[in-house]
Coordinates of C-alpha atoms and ligand atoms in Angstrom, one line a residue:
M1 CA 35.1 -14.1 -20.3
S2 CA 32.7 -11.3 -20.1
K3 CA 33.2 -7.6 -19.3
I4 CA 32.5 -6.9 -15.6
I5 CA 30.3 -3.9 -15.3
D6 CA 31.7 -2.3 -12.2
G7 CA 28.9 -0.3 -10.5
R8 CA 31.3 1.2 -8.0
I9 CA 33.3 2.9 -10.8
V10 CA 30.2 4.2 -12.6
A11 CA 28.7 5.3 -9.3
A12 CA 31.9 7.2 -8.3
E13 CA 31.9 9.1 -11.6
K14 CA 28.2 10.0 -11.2
K15 CA 28.8 11.1 -7.6
E16 CA 31.4 13.6 -8.7
Q17 CA 29.0 15.1 -11.2
L18 CA 26.2 15.3 -8.5
S19 CA 28.6 16.8 -5.9
A20 CA 29.6 19.6 -8.3
L21 CA 25.9 20.3 -9.1
A22 CA 25.0 20.3 -5.4
K23 CA 27.8 22.8 -4.8
T24 CA 26.6 25.1 -7.6
L25 CA 23.1 25.0 -6.3
E26 CA 24.1 25.9 -2.8
E27 CA 26.4 28.7 -4.0
K28 CA 23.7 30.2 -6.1
T29 CA 20.6 29.8 -3.9
G30 CA 21.9 28.9 -0.4
I31 CA 19.9 25.6 -0.7
K32 CA 21.6 22.4 0.5
P33 CA 19.9 19.3 -0.8
G34 CA 18.2 17.5 2.2
L35 CA 17.2 13.9 2.5
A36 CA 15.1 12.4 5.3
V37 CA 14.7 8.6 5.8
L38 CA 12.0 7.1 8.0
R39 CA 12.9 3.6 9.3
V40 CA 10.4 1.6 11.2
G41 CA 11.4 -1.6 13.1
D42 CA 14.8 -3.1 13.4
D43 CA 15.4 -5.0 10.2
P44 CA 19.2 -5.3 10.0
A45 CA 19.4 -5.1 6.2
S46 CA 17.3 -1.9 6.3
Q47 CA 19.6 -0.5 9.0
L48 CA 22.6 -1.2 6.7
Y49 CA 21.0 0.4 3.6
V50 CA 20.0 3.5 5.5
N51 CA 23.5 3.9 6.9
M52 CA 24.9 3.7 3.4
K53 CA 22.4 6.3 2.2
G54 CA 23.6 8.6 5.1
I55 CA 27.3 8.1 4.4
H56 CA 26.9 8.9 0.6
S57 CA 24.5 11.8 1.1
R58 CA 26.9 13.5 3.6
E59 CA 29.9 12.8 1.3
L60 CA 28.1 14.9 -1.4
G61 CA 27.5 17.7 1.1
Y62 CA 23.7 16.9 1.5
H63 CA 21.8 17.3 4.7
F64 CA 20.8 13.9 5.9
E65 CA 18.5 12.8 8.8
E66 CA 17.2 9.5 9.9
H67 CA 13.9 9.1 11.8
V68 CA 13.8 5.7 13.6
F69 CA 10.6 4.3 15.1
P70 CA 9.9 1.0 16.9
A71 CA 7.9 -1.7 15.0
W72 CA 4.9 -1.1 17.3
T73 CA 4.6 2.7 16.5
P74 CA 1.0 3.7 16.1
S75 CA 0.0 4.9 12.6
E76 CA -0.8 8.4 13.7
V77 CA 2.7 9.0 14.9
L78 CA 4.1 8.0 11.5
E79 CA 1.5 10.1 9.7
Q80 CA 2.4 13.1 11.8
R81 CA 6.1 12.8 11.1
I82 CA 5.5 12.4 7.4
K83 CA 3.4 15.6 7.5
E84 CA 6.1 17.5 9.3
L85 CA 8.7 16.4 6.8
N86 CA 6.5 17.3 3.9
E87 CA 6.4 20.8 5.4
A88 CA 10.1 21.1 6.3
N89 CA 12.0 23.5 4.1
H90 CA 15.3 21.9 4.7
V91 CA 14.1 18.4 3.5
H92 CA 13.7 18.0 -0.3
G93 CA 13.6 14.2 -0.4
I94 CA 11.7 11.7 1.9
I95 CA 12.1 8.0 1.9
L96 CA 10.1 5.4 3.7
Q97 CA 12.5 2.5 4.1
L98 CA 10.9 -0.7 3.1
P99 CA 9.9 -3.3 4.1
L100 CA 7.6 -2.0 6.9
P101 CA 6.8 -4.3 9.8
L102 CA 3.7 -6.4 9.5
G103 CA 0.5 -4.6 10.1
L104 CA 1.7 -1.3 8.5
D105 CA 0.3 -0.7 5.0
K106 CA 3.2 0.6 2.8
F107 CA 0.9 1.9 0.1
Y108 CA -1.0 4.1 2.6
F109 CA 2.1 5.6 4.1
L110 CA 3.8 6.1 0.7
S111 CA 0.7 8.0 -0.5
L112 CA 1.1 10.5 2.4
I113 CA 4.5 11.7 1.1
D114 CA 4.5 14.9 -0.8
P115 CA 5.0 13.7 -4.5
A116 CA 7.5 16.6 -5.0
K117 CA 9.6 14.9 -2.2
D118 CA 9.0 11.3 -3.1
V119 CA 12.5 10.6 -4.4
D120 CA 11.9 6.8 -4.4
G121 CA 9.2 7.4 -7.0
L122 CA 6.7 5.2 -5.2
H123 CA 3.9 7.7 -4.6
P124 CA 0.9 6.8 -6.9
L125 CA 1.2 10.1 -8.7
N126 CA 4.9 9.6 -9.6
A127 CA 4.2 6.0 -10.5
G128 CA 1.3 7.1 -12.7
K129 CA 3.4 9.7 -14.5
F130 CA 6.2 7.3 -15.0
F131 CA 4.1 4.5 -16.4
Q132 CA 2.2 6.9 -18.7
G133 CA 5.7 8.1 -19.9
I134 CA 4.7 11.7 -19.4
G135 CA 7.8 12.7 -17.3
G136 CA 7.9 15.2 -14.5
G137 CA 7.9 12.6 -11.7
F138 CA 10.6 10.5 -10.0
V139 CA 11.7 7.2 -11.4
P140 CA 12.4 4.4 -8.8
C141 CA 16.1 4.3 -8.0
T142 CA 17.1 0.7 -8.6
P143 CA 15.8 0.5 -12.2
L144 CA 17.2 4.0 -12.9
G145 CA 20.6 2.7 -11.8
C146 CA 20.3 -0.5 -13.8
L147 CA 19.5 1.5 -16.9
E148 CA 22.7 3.6 -16.4
L149 CA 24.7 0.4 -16.1
I150 CA 23.1 -1.1 -19.3
K151 CA 24.0 2.2 -21.1
T152 CA 27.7 1.7 -20.3
V153 CA 27.4 -1.3 -22.7
H154 CA 24.7 -0.2 -25.2
N155 CA 24.4 3.4 -26.4
D156 CA 21.1 2.5 -28.1
L157 CA 18.8 -0.2 -26.9
E158 CA 16.2 0.1 -29.7
G159 CA 15.1 -3.3 -31.0
L160 CA 17.1 -5.3 -28.5
N161 CA 15.3 -8.2 -26.8
A162 CA 15.2 -7.6 -23.1
C163 CA 13.9 -10.0 -20.4
V164 CA 13.2 -8.8 -16.8
V165 CA 12.8 -11.6 -14.3
G166 CA 10.7 -10.4 -11.4
R167 CA 7.7 -8.0 -11.4
S168 CA 7.9 -6.2 -8.1
L169 CA 6.7 -2.6 -7.8
L170 CA 10.1 -1.6 -6.6
V171 CA 12.3 -3.2 -9.2
G172 CA 10.9 -5.5 -11.9
L173 CA 7.9 -3.6 -13.1
P174 CA 9.5 -0.1 -13.4
M175 CA 12.6 -1.8 -14.9
A176 CA 10.4 -3.3 -17.6
A177 CA 8.7 0.1 -18.3
L178 CA 12.1 1.8 -18.6
L179 CA 13.3 -0.8 -21.1
L180 CA 10.1 -0.5 -23.1
Q181 CA 10.6 3.3 -23.1
Q182 CA 14.0 2.6 -24.7
N183 CA 12.2 0.7 -27.4
C184 CA 13.4 -2.8 -26.4
T185 CA 11.2 -5.8 -27.2
L186 CA 10.3 -7.0 -23.8
S187 CA 9.3 -10.0 -21.8
I188 CA 8.6 -10.0 -18.1
A189 CA 9.0 -13.3 -16.2
H190 CA 7.7 -14.1 -12.7
S191 CA 7.2 -17.1 -10.4
K192 CA 4.4 -18.5 -12.6
T193 CA 6.3 -18.2 -15.9
Q194 CA 6.6 -21.3 -18.0
N195 CA 9.9 -22.1 -19.7
L196 CA 12.0 -19.4 -18.1
P197 CA 15.2 -20.8 -19.6
A198 CA 13.9 -20.1 -23.1
L199 CA 12.9 -16.6 -22.2
C200 CA 16.3 -15.9 -20.7
K201 CA 18.1 -17.3 -23.7
A202 CA 16.3 -15.1 -26.1
A203 CA 17.4 -12.0 -24.2
N204 CA 20.1 -9.6 -25.4
I205 CA 19.6 -7.8 -22.1
L206 CA 18.7 -9.9 -19.0
V207 CA 17.8 -8.2 -15.7
V208 CA 17.1 -10.5 -12.8
A209 CA 15.4 -9.3 -9.6
I210 CA 13.9 -12.3 -7.7
G211 CA 15.7 -12.8 -4.4
S212 CA 16.9 -16.4 -5.0
P213 CA 20.6 -16.9 -4.7
R214 CA 22.4 -18.0 -7.9
F215 CA 19.0 -19.1 -9.4
I216 CA 19.9 -18.3 -13.1
P217 CA 22.7 -20.6 -14.4
G218 CA 25.1 -19.7 -17.1
E219 CA 23.5 -22.1 -19.6
W220 CA 20.3 -20.0 -19.6
I221 CA 22.2 -16.9 -20.9
Q222 CA 22.6 -16.0 -24.5
K223 CA 26.2 -15.8 -25.6
G224 CA 27.2 -12.1 -25.5
A225 CA 24.2 -11.0 -23.5
T226 CA 24.3 -8.1 -21.0
V227 CA 23.3 -9.4 -17.6
I228 CA 22.2 -7.1 -14.7
D229 CA 21.9 -8.9 -11.4
V230 CA 19.8 -7.0 -8.9
G231 CA 19.5 -9.7 -6.3
I232 CA 21.3 -9.4 -3.0
N233 CA 21.1 -12.6 -1.0
R234 CA 23.0 -13.5 2.2
L235 CA 24.3 -17.1 2.0
P236 CA 24.6 -19.2 5.2
T237 CA 28.3 -18.7 4.9
G238 CA 27.7 -14.9 5.4
E239 CA 28.8 -14.3 1.8
L240 CA 26.6 -12.1 -0.5
A241 CA 25.3 -13.6 -3.8
G242 CA 23.2 -12.3 -6.6
D243 CA 20.3 -14.1 -8.3
V244 CA 22.6 -15.1 -11.2
D245 CA 25.2 -17.8 -10.9
F246 CA 28.1 -15.4 -11.6
A247 CA 30.8 -18.0 -12.1
S248 CA 29.0 -19.8 -14.9
A249 CA 27.2 -16.7 -16.3
R250 CA 30.4 -14.8 -16.9
L251 CA 31.6 -17.5 -19.3
R252 CA 28.7 -16.7 -21.6
A253 CA 27.6 -13.1 -21.0
G254 CA 29.1 -10.3 -23.0
A255 CA 28.9 -8.1 -19.9
I256 CA 27.7 -8.8 -16.4
T257 CA 27.3 -7.0 -13.0
P258 CA 28.9 -8.5 -9.9
V259 CA 27.2 -8.8 -6.5
P260 CA 28.3 -6.9 -4.5
G261 CA 29.6 -4.0 -6.5
G262 CA 27.1 -3.9 -9.3
V263 CA 23.6 -2.6 -9.0
G264 CA 23.8 -1.7 -5.3
P265 CA 26.1 1.4 -5.6
M266 CA 23.9 2.6 -8.5
T267 CA 20.7 2.4 -6.4
V268 CA 22.2 4.8 -3.9
V269 CA 23.5 7.1 -6.6
S270 CA 20.1 7.3 -8.2
L271 CA 18.6 8.3 -4.9
L272 CA 21.2 11.1 -4.6
R273 CA 20.3 12.1 -8.1
N274 CA 16.6 12.2 -7.4
T275 CA 17.1 14.2 -4.2
L276 CA 19.2 16.7 -6.0
E277 CA 16.5 17.0 -8.6
A278 CA 14.0 17.7 -5.9
A279 CA 16.2 20.4 -4.4
F280 CA 16.6 22.1 -7.8
H281 CA 12.8 22.0 -8.3
Y282 CA 12.3 23.5 -4.8
A283 CA 14.8 26.2 -5.6
G284 CA 13.0 27.0 -8.8
E285 CA 16.1 26.1 -10.8
P286 CA 16.1 23.9 -14.0
F287 CA 17.7 20.5 -13.3
P288 CA 20.5 20.0 -15.8
L289 CA 20.6 16.2 -15.9
Ligands
LIG1 P1 10.1 -9.2 -4.5 O1 10.1 -10.3 -3.5 O2 9.2 -8.0 -4.2 O3 9.8 -9.7 -5.9 C1 10.4 -10.8 -6.4 C2 9.9 -11.1 -7.8 O4 10.6 -12.2 -8.3 C3 8.4 -11.4 -7.9 O5 7.8 -10.8 -9.0 C4 8.3 -12.9 -8.1 O6 7.2 -13.4 -8.9 C5 9.6 -13.2 -8.8 N1 10.1 -14.5 -8.6 C6 10.4 -15.1 -7.4 N2 10.8 -16.4 -7.6 C7 10.9 -16.5 -9.0 C8 11.3 -17.6 -9.8 N3 11.7 -18.8 -9.3 N4 11.2 -17.4 -11.2 C9 10.8 -16.3 -11.7 N5 10.4 -15.2 -10.9 C10 10.4 -15.4 -9.6 O7 11.6 -8.7 -4.6 P2 12.3 -7.3 -5.0 O8 12.0 -7.0 -6.4 O9 12.1 -6.2 -4.0 O10 13.8 -7.7 -4.9 C11 14.4 -8.7 -5.7 C12 15.9 -8.9 -5.3 O11 16.5 -7.7 -5.5 C13 16.1 -9.2 -3.8 O12 17.2 -10.0 -3.7 C14 16.4 -7.8 -3.2 O13 17.2 -7.9 -2.1 C15 17.2 -7.2 -4.4 N6 17.2 -5.8 -4.4 C16 18.4 -5.2 -4.6 C17 18.5 -3.8 -4.7 C18 19.8 -3.3 -5.0 O14 20.0 -2.1 -4.8 N7 20.8 -4.0 -5.5 C19 17.4 -3.0 -4.5 C20 16.1 -3.7 -4.3 C21 16.1 -5.0 -4.3 P3 5.7 -13.2 -8.4 O15 5.3 -11.8 -8.7 O16 5.0 -14.2 -9.3 O17 5.7 -13.6 -6.9

């Protein structure tokens, strides 16, 4: 049986550290980290995710505000709100909750966010800095959280074979870049990949982010591999499932994340981390993490 990588425990430890740093920043400078989330439309999953972000932000003593718009909101209204938030002194991080309703171009609206407040790391400037490996920008939250979980198993990733299944801008692609920066030997799989089982089997580290419940069976997993399951899928029964078949995978993996309770809590914590970093930068203080 494999080790279960409990994202809730790792996230709780990280939150304590962030909470202490936020307190220090406020005592020293009077600045309380502030996060604003723009949510457009009534996607129930988005609503749930934003609620979680609010709960955890407030727990750490951050200021949190949610700006909700109906799906038919004209572009100019959204543009104006982003502009106001860019200028607001009490807001250090801004998130545009995705997905946006049909007809709204996420790339356009993401590009309007001040890069210094783009704590999701999706502004082209931050993405460019990240992919060039020059630092100084924000790294997308889910891959950042996944890397922290991997590091609970492997101190040093150099030379390990990693496979990332999924190549989205939000998860797969930045995850692959992070693993490459750690000197892994990398393969990236997607919906057109041939012989996915062989690629998965060659991986010491397998990260799966495709959005298909229990798609990766245990027999595709190398014995002893570390498996990070990013997928969150609601089954017809109402139960949540990852992209990996947890029951069979845990018989072969060396370590594996559960769903729920694996990557999800780390995504939120990475967002809190990035927001704190933005607040430190705003205050002109060096960020210690
Ligand atoms: P996207 O739909 O944007 O991307 C899915 C990717 O998976 C695509 O690159 C697609 O390939 C690839 N893919 C789809 N089917 C297959 C297949 N059969 N074999 C190989 N590759 C395949 O999804 P996201 O990256 O945004 O999210 C993926 C999952 O992660 C979802 O379940 C989502 O809910 C979850 N998620 C969880 C988070 C968390 O905090 N735990 C945060 C964000 C997402 P192609 O490019 O060829 O179409």
